[in-house]
Amino acid sequence: MKTSIKALIITITFAFTALFTNTVSAQNWLSLGSKTVTKKADFDTVTVRQRGAFSKLQLAVKNSGIKVQRMVVHFKNGQRHEVKIHAFIARDSKSRLIDLPGKARAIEKITFWYDAKGVGRKGAIMTVLGKR
């Protein structure tokens, strides 16, 4: 009896630890900006309004899938970093994690090039998420 109670307590402890860890991890991601992607354009620029430095990015897409070709991250210190993505991001999903090189830096804007041919009538909403 004592062994099964100890096992239950250990299991509950691990479950709460995993739940807390995922919650804290999700809170570190901030929305840097969004754009509605339509068939009328093949590139867009998101002006980042969040202050502070970021080390990772991720793209979240809603309403319709979109094929993202590449993006250029423009840092506030004048440097630029091009990321080749060449991936289809399905509706209501996210891209792979994008590690930015070097130390975390403040971002001024991000320009994206994409293939909008498959975007539905309502367009796709693409949101850039950043992690410090």
mmCIF file with all atom_site columns, C-alpha atoms in Angstrom:
data_model
loop_
_atom_site.group_PDB
_atom_site.id
_atom_site.type_symbol
_atom_site.label_atom_id
_atom_site.label_alt_id
_atom_site.label_comp_id
_atom_site.label_asym_id
_atom_site.label_entity_id
_atom_site.label_seq_id
_atom_site.pdbx_PDB_ins_code
_atom_site.Cartn_x
_atom_site.Cartn_y
_atom_site.Cartn_z
_atom_site.occupancy
_atom_site.B_iso_or_equiv
_atom_site.pdbx_formal_charge
_atom_site.auth_seq_id
_atom_site.auth_comp_id
_atom_site.auth_asym_id
_atom_site.auth_atom_id
_atom_site.pdbx_PDB_model_num
ATOM 1   C CA . MET A 1 1   ? 0.000   0.000  0.000   1.00 0.00 ? 1   MET A CA 1
ATOM 2   C CA . LYS A 1 2   ? 2.770   2.462  0.952   1.00 0.00 ? 2   LYS A CA 1
ATOM 3   C CA . THR A 1 3   ? 4.646   1.667  -2.273  1.00 0.00 ? 3   THR A CA 1
ATOM 4   C CA . SER A 1 4   ? 1.630   2.451  -4.473  1.00 0.00 ? 4   SER A CA 1
ATOM 5   C CA . ILE A 1 5   ? 0.990   5.753  -2.636  1.00 0.00 ? 5   ILE A CA 1
ATOM 6   C CA . LYS A 1 6   ? 4.642   6.764  -3.100  1.00 0.00 ? 6   LYS A CA 1
ATOM 7   C CA . ALA A 1 7   ? 4.432   5.843  -6.797  1.00 0.00 ? 7   ALA A CA 1
ATOM 8   C CA . LEU A 1 8   ? 1.250   7.904  -7.163  1.00 0.00 ? 8   LEU A CA 1
ATOM 9   C CA . ILE A 1 9   ? 2.844   10.920 -5.468  1.00 0.00 ? 9   ILE A CA 1
ATOM 10  C CA . ILE A 1 10  ? 5.935   10.665 -7.680  1.00 0.00 ? 10  ILE A CA 1
ATOM 11  C CA . THR A 1 11  ? 3.775   10.384 -10.812 1.00 0.00 ? 11  THR A CA 1
ATOM 12  C CA . ILE A 1 12  ? 1.694   13.434 -9.840  1.00 0.00 ? 12  ILE A CA 1
ATOM 13  C CA . THR A 1 13  ? 4.856   15.407 -9.046  1.00 0.00 ? 13  THR A CA 1
ATOM 14  C CA . PHE A 1 14  ? 6.335   14.648 -12.485 1.00 0.00 ? 14  PHE A CA 1
ATOM 15  C CA . ALA A 1 15  ? 3.050   15.532 -14.200 1.00 0.00 ? 15  ALA A CA 1
ATOM 16  C CA . PHE A 1 16  ? 2.858   18.937 -12.481 1.00 0.00 ? 16  PHE A CA 1
ATOM 17  C CA . THR A 1 17  ? 6.539   19.594 -13.210 1.00 0.00 ? 17  THR A CA 1
ATOM 18  C CA . ALA A 1 18  ? 6.033   18.864 -16.915 1.00 0.00 ? 18  ALA A CA 1
ATOM 19  C CA . LEU A 1 19  ? 2.914   21.022 -17.032 1.00 0.00 ? 19  LEU A CA 1
ATOM 20  C CA . PHE A 1 20  ? 4.653   23.947 -15.299 1.00 0.00 ? 20  PHE A CA 1
ATOM 21  C CA . THR A 1 21  ? 7.734   23.681 -17.523 1.00 0.00 ? 21  THR A CA 1
ATOM 22  C CA . ASN A 1 22  ? 5.625   23.831 -20.723 1.00 0.00 ? 22  ASN A CA 1
ATOM 23  C CA . THR A 1 23  ? 3.657   26.818 -19.418 1.00 0.00 ? 23  THR A CA 1
ATOM 24  C CA . VAL A 1 24  ? 6.798   28.772 -18.545 1.00 0.00 ? 24  VAL A CA 1
ATOM 25  C CA . SER A 1 25  ? 8.366   27.880 -21.906 1.00 0.00 ? 25  SER A CA 1
ATOM 26  C CA . ALA A 1 26  ? 5.291   29.102 -23.815 1.00 0.00 ? 26  ALA A CA 1
ATOM 27  C CA . GLN A 1 27  ? 5.333   32.389 -21.905 1.00 0.00 ? 27  GLN A CA 1
ATOM 28  C CA . ASN A 1 28  ? 8.797   33.252 -23.215 1.00 0.00 ? 28  ASN A CA 1
ATOM 29  C CA . TRP A 1 29  ? 7.486   33.631 -26.794 1.00 0.00 ? 29  TRP A CA 1
ATOM 30  C CA . LEU A 1 30  ? 6.228   37.085 -27.756 1.00 0.00 ? 30  LEU A CA 1
ATOM 31  C CA . SER A 1 31  ? 4.301   38.219 -30.812 1.00 0.00 ? 31  SER A CA 1
ATOM 32  C CA . LEU A 1 32  ? 6.531   40.512 -32.857 1.00 0.00 ? 32  LEU A CA 1
ATOM 33  C CA . GLY A 1 33  ? 3.883   41.363 -35.428 1.00 0.00 ? 33  GLY A CA 1
ATOM 34  C CA . SER A 1 34  ? 1.403   39.942 -37.944 1.00 0.00 ? 34  SER A CA 1
ATOM 35  C CA . LYS A 1 35  ? 0.497   40.335 -41.592 1.00 0.00 ? 35  LYS A CA 1
ATOM 36  C CA . THR A 1 36  ? -2.460  39.163 -43.640 1.00 0.00 ? 36  THR A CA 1
ATOM 37  C CA . VAL A 1 37  ? -1.088  37.382 -46.699 1.00 0.00 ? 37  VAL A CA 1
ATOM 38  C CA . THR A 1 38  ? -3.233  37.608 -49.841 1.00 0.00 ? 38  THR A CA 1
ATOM 39  C CA . LYS A 1 39  ? -2.770  36.712 -53.497 1.00 0.00 ? 39  LYS A CA 1
ATOM 40  C CA . LYS A 1 40  ? -2.106  40.390 -54.291 1.00 0.00 ? 40  LYS A CA 1
ATOM 41  C CA . ALA A 1 41  ? 1.540   40.408 -53.107 1.00 0.00 ? 41  ALA A CA 1
ATOM 42  C CA . ASP A 1 42  ? 4.491   38.057 -52.876 1.00 0.00 ? 42  ASP A CA 1
ATOM 43  C CA . PHE A 1 43  ? 6.340   39.768 -50.027 1.00 0.00 ? 43  PHE A CA 1
ATOM 44  C CA . ASP A 1 44  ? 5.554   41.658 -46.833 1.00 0.00 ? 44  ASP A CA 1
ATOM 45  C CA . THR A 1 45  ? 7.411   43.460 -44.065 1.00 0.00 ? 45  THR A CA 1
ATOM 46  C CA . VAL A 1 46  ? 6.596   43.187 -40.374 1.00 0.00 ? 46  VAL A CA 1
ATOM 47  C CA . THR A 1 47  ? 7.765   46.150 -38.310 1.00 0.00 ? 47  THR A CA 1
ATOM 48  C CA . VAL A 1 48  ? 8.733   44.859 -34.865 1.00 0.00 ? 48  VAL A CA 1
ATOM 49  C CA . ARG A 1 49  ? 7.340   46.921 -32.010 1.00 0.00 ? 49  ARG A CA 1
ATOM 50  C CA . GLN A 1 50  ? 8.589   44.712 -29.160 1.00 0.00 ? 50  GLN A CA 1
ATOM 51  C CA . ARG A 1 51  ? 11.615  46.120 -27.371 1.00 0.00 ? 51  ARG A CA 1
ATOM 52  C CA . GLY A 1 52  ? 14.521  43.977 -26.328 1.00 0.00 ? 52  GLY A CA 1
ATOM 53  C CA . ALA A 1 53  ? 16.739  41.377 -27.900 1.00 0.00 ? 53  ALA A CA 1
ATOM 54  C CA . PHE A 1 54  ? 15.653  38.085 -29.460 1.00 0.00 ? 54  PHE A CA 1
ATOM 55  C CA . SER A 1 55  ? 17.570  34.874 -30.149 1.00 0.00 ? 55  SER A CA 1
ATOM 56  C CA . LYS A 1 56  ? 14.932  32.706 -31.889 1.00 0.00 ? 56  LYS A CA 1
ATOM 57  C CA . LEU A 1 57  ? 11.991  33.227 -34.233 1.00 0.00 ? 57  LEU A CA 1
ATOM 58  C CA . GLN A 1 58  ? 9.045   31.122 -35.317 1.00 0.00 ? 58  GLN A CA 1
ATOM 59  C CA . LEU A 1 59  ? 6.224   31.749 -37.789 1.00 0.00 ? 59  LEU A CA 1
ATOM 60  C CA . ALA A 1 60  ? 2.614   30.913 -36.906 1.00 0.00 ? 60  ALA A CA 1
ATOM 61  C CA . VAL A 1 61  ? -0.009  30.707 -39.667 1.00 0.00 ? 61  VAL A CA 1
ATOM 62  C CA . LYS A 1 62  ? -3.810  30.826 -39.374 1.00 0.00 ? 62  LYS A CA 1
ATOM 63  C CA . ASN A 1 63  ? -6.772  30.662 -41.824 1.00 0.00 ? 63  ASN A CA 1
ATOM 64  C CA . SER A 1 64  ? -4.830  29.224 -44.771 1.00 0.00 ? 64  SER A CA 1
ATOM 65  C CA . GLY A 1 65  ? -1.498  27.548 -45.414 1.00 0.00 ? 65  GLY A CA 1
ATOM 66  C CA . ILE A 1 66  ? 1.339   29.462 -47.048 1.00 0.00 ? 66  ILE A CA 1
ATOM 67  C CA . LYS A 1 67  ? 4.638   28.589 -48.706 1.00 0.00 ? 67  LYS A CA 1
ATOM 68  C CA . VAL A 1 68  ? 7.353   30.828 -47.276 1.00 0.00 ? 68  VAL A CA 1
ATOM 69  C CA . GLN A 1 69  ? 10.477  31.130 -49.445 1.00 0.00 ? 69  GLN A CA 1
ATOM 70  C CA . ARG A 1 70  ? 12.789  33.233 -47.289 1.00 0.00 ? 70  ARG A CA 1
ATOM 71  C CA . MET A 1 71  ? 12.972  36.075 -44.800 1.00 0.00 ? 71  MET A CA 1
ATOM 72  C CA . VAL A 1 72  ? 15.456  38.795 -43.991 1.00 0.00 ? 72  VAL A CA 1
ATOM 73  C CA . VAL A 1 73  ? 15.791  39.914 -40.387 1.00 0.00 ? 73  VAL A CA 1
ATOM 74  C CA . HIS A 1 74  ? 16.874  43.560 -40.059 1.00 0.00 ? 74  HIS A CA 1
ATOM 75  C CA . PHE A 1 75  ? 18.483  44.225 -36.675 1.00 0.00 ? 75  PHE A CA 1
ATOM 76  C CA . LYS A 1 76  ? 18.478  47.639 -35.032 1.00 0.00 ? 76  LYS A CA 1
ATOM 77  C CA . ASN A 1 77  ? 22.297  47.706 -35.114 1.00 0.00 ? 77  ASN A CA 1
ATOM 78  C CA . GLY A 1 78  ? 22.139  47.760 -38.947 1.00 0.00 ? 78  GLY A CA 1
ATOM 79  C CA . GLN A 1 79  ? 23.038  44.108 -39.503 1.00 0.00 ? 79  GLN A CA 1
ATOM 80  C CA . ARG A 1 80  ? 20.873  41.779 -41.592 1.00 0.00 ? 80  ARG A CA 1
ATOM 81  C CA . HIS A 1 81  ? 20.419  38.031 -41.584 1.00 0.00 ? 81  HIS A CA 1
ATOM 82  C CA . GLU A 1 82  ? 18.783  36.085 -44.425 1.00 0.00 ? 82  GLU A CA 1
ATOM 83  C CA . VAL A 1 83  ? 17.008  32.819 -43.635 1.00 0.00 ? 83  VAL A CA 1
ATOM 84  C CA . LYS A 1 84  ? 16.040  30.432 -46.435 1.00 0.00 ? 84  LYS A CA 1
ATOM 85  C CA . ILE A 1 85  ? 12.863  28.703 -45.365 1.00 0.00 ? 85  ILE A CA 1
ATOM 86  C CA . HIS A 1 86  ? 11.442  27.002 -48.492 1.00 0.00 ? 86  HIS A CA 1
ATOM 87  C CA . ALA A 1 87  ? 8.649   25.360 -46.514 1.00 0.00 ? 87  ALA A CA 1
ATOM 88  C CA . PHE A 1 88  ? 4.896   25.117 -46.614 1.00 0.00 ? 88  PHE A CA 1
ATOM 89  C CA . ILE A 1 89  ? 3.398   26.088 -43.266 1.00 0.00 ? 89  ILE A CA 1
ATOM 90  C CA . ALA A 1 90  ? -0.031  24.511 -42.953 1.00 0.00 ? 90  ALA A CA 1
ATOM 91  C CA . ARG A 1 91  ? -3.098  26.332 -41.636 1.00 0.00 ? 91  ARG A CA 1
ATOM 92  C CA . ASP A 1 92  ? -3.108  26.629 -37.839 1.00 0.00 ? 92  ASP A CA 1
ATOM 93  C CA . SER A 1 93  ? 0.490   25.457 -37.474 1.00 0.00 ? 93  SER A CA 1
ATOM 94  C CA . LYS A 1 94  ? 3.992   26.826 -36.922 1.00 0.00 ? 94  LYS A CA 1
ATOM 95  C CA . SER A 1 95  ? 7.310   26.771 -38.740 1.00 0.00 ? 95  SER A CA 1
ATOM 96  C CA . ARG A 1 96  ? 10.468  25.194 -37.457 1.00 0.00 ? 96  ARG A CA 1
ATOM 97  C CA . LEU A 1 97  ? 12.416  27.140 -34.844 1.00 0.00 ? 97  LEU A CA 1
ATOM 98  C CA . ILE A 1 98  ? 14.741  29.678 -36.430 1.00 0.00 ? 98  ILE A CA 1
ATOM 99  C CA . ASP A 1 99  ? 17.904  30.320 -34.420 1.00 0.00 ? 99  ASP A CA 1
ATOM 100 C CA . LEU A 1 100 ? 19.397  33.752 -35.005 1.00 0.00 ? 100 LEU A CA 1
ATOM 101 C CA . PRO A 1 101 ? 23.202  33.804 -35.176 1.00 0.00 ? 101 PRO A CA 1
ATOM 102 C CA . GLY A 1 102 ? 25.333  35.392 -32.471 1.00 0.00 ? 102 GLY A CA 1
ATOM 103 C CA . LYS A 1 103 ? 24.062  37.011 -29.323 1.00 0.00 ? 103 LYS A CA 1
ATOM 104 C CA . ALA A 1 104 ? 20.424  38.050 -28.979 1.00 0.00 ? 104 ALA A CA 1
ATOM 105 C CA . ARG A 1 105 ? 19.769  41.382 -30.722 1.00 0.00 ? 105 ARG A CA 1
ATOM 106 C CA . ALA A 1 106 ? 16.945  43.887 -31.090 1.00 0.00 ? 106 ALA A CA 1
ATOM 107 C CA . ILE A 1 107 ? 15.008  43.505 -34.342 1.00 0.00 ? 107 ILE A CA 1
ATOM 108 C CA . GLU A 1 108 ? 13.754  46.470 -36.379 1.00 0.00 ? 108 GLU A CA 1
ATOM 109 C CA . LYS A 1 109 ? 11.795  44.633 -39.079 1.00 0.00 ? 109 LYS A CA 1
ATOM 110 C CA . ILE A 1 110 ? 11.470  41.325 -40.905 1.00 0.00 ? 110 ILE A CA 1
ATOM 111 C CA . THR A 1 111 ? 10.780  41.026 -44.629 1.00 0.00 ? 111 THR A CA 1
ATOM 112 C CA . PHE A 1 112 ? 9.224   37.823 -46.023 1.00 0.00 ? 112 PHE A CA 1
ATOM 113 C CA . TRP A 1 113 ? 8.935   36.422 -49.522 1.00 0.00 ? 113 TRP A CA 1
ATOM 114 C CA . TYR A 1 114 ? 6.298   33.793 -50.131 1.00 0.00 ? 114 TYR A CA 1
ATOM 115 C CA . ASP A 1 115 ? 4.216   32.030 -52.748 1.00 0.00 ? 115 ASP A CA 1
ATOM 116 C CA . ALA A 1 116 ? 0.652   33.242 -52.218 1.00 0.00 ? 116 ALA A CA 1
ATOM 117 C CA . LYS A 1 117 ? -0.995  31.281 -55.050 1.00 0.00 ? 117 LYS A CA 1
ATOM 118 C CA . GLY A 1 118 ? -2.564  28.728 -52.710 1.00 0.00 ? 118 GLY A CA 1
ATOM 119 C CA . VAL A 1 119 ? -3.847  31.253 -50.174 1.00 0.00 ? 119 VAL A CA 1
ATOM 120 C CA . GLY A 1 120 ? -7.629  31.185 -49.752 1.00 0.00 ? 120 GLY A CA 1
ATOM 121 C CA . ARG A 1 121 ? -10.062 34.109 -50.241 1.00 0.00 ? 121 ARG A CA 1
ATOM 122 C CA . LYS A 1 122 ? -9.693  35.338 -46.662 1.00 0.00 ? 122 LYS A CA 1
ATOM 123 C CA . GLY A 1 123 ? -5.928  35.199 -46.822 1.00 0.00 ? 123 GLY A CA 1
ATOM 124 C CA . ALA A 1 124 ? -3.525  33.718 -44.312 1.00 0.00 ? 124 ALA A CA 1
ATOM 125 C CA . ILE A 1 125 ? -2.558  35.476 -41.108 1.00 0.00 ? 125 ILE A CA 1
ATOM 126 C CA . MET A 1 126 ? 1.158   35.080 -40.486 1.00 0.00 ? 126 MET A CA 1
ATOM 127 C CA . THR A 1 127 ? 2.455   36.020 -37.039 1.00 0.00 ? 127 THR A CA 1
ATOM 128 C CA . VAL A 1 128 ? 6.120   36.257 -36.120 1.00 0.00 ? 128 VAL A CA 1
ATOM 129 C CA . LEU A 1 129 ? 6.954   34.951 -32.649 1.00 0.00 ? 129 LEU A CA 1
ATOM 130 C CA . GLY A 1 130 ? 10.203  35.840 -30.921 1.00 0.00 ? 130 GLY A CA 1
ATOM 131 C CA . LYS A 1 131 ? 12.028  34.323 -27.976 1.00 0.00 ? 131 LYS A CA 1
ATOM 132 C CA . ARG A 1 132 ? 14.480  36.286 -25.876 1.00 0.00 ? 132 ARG A CA 1
#
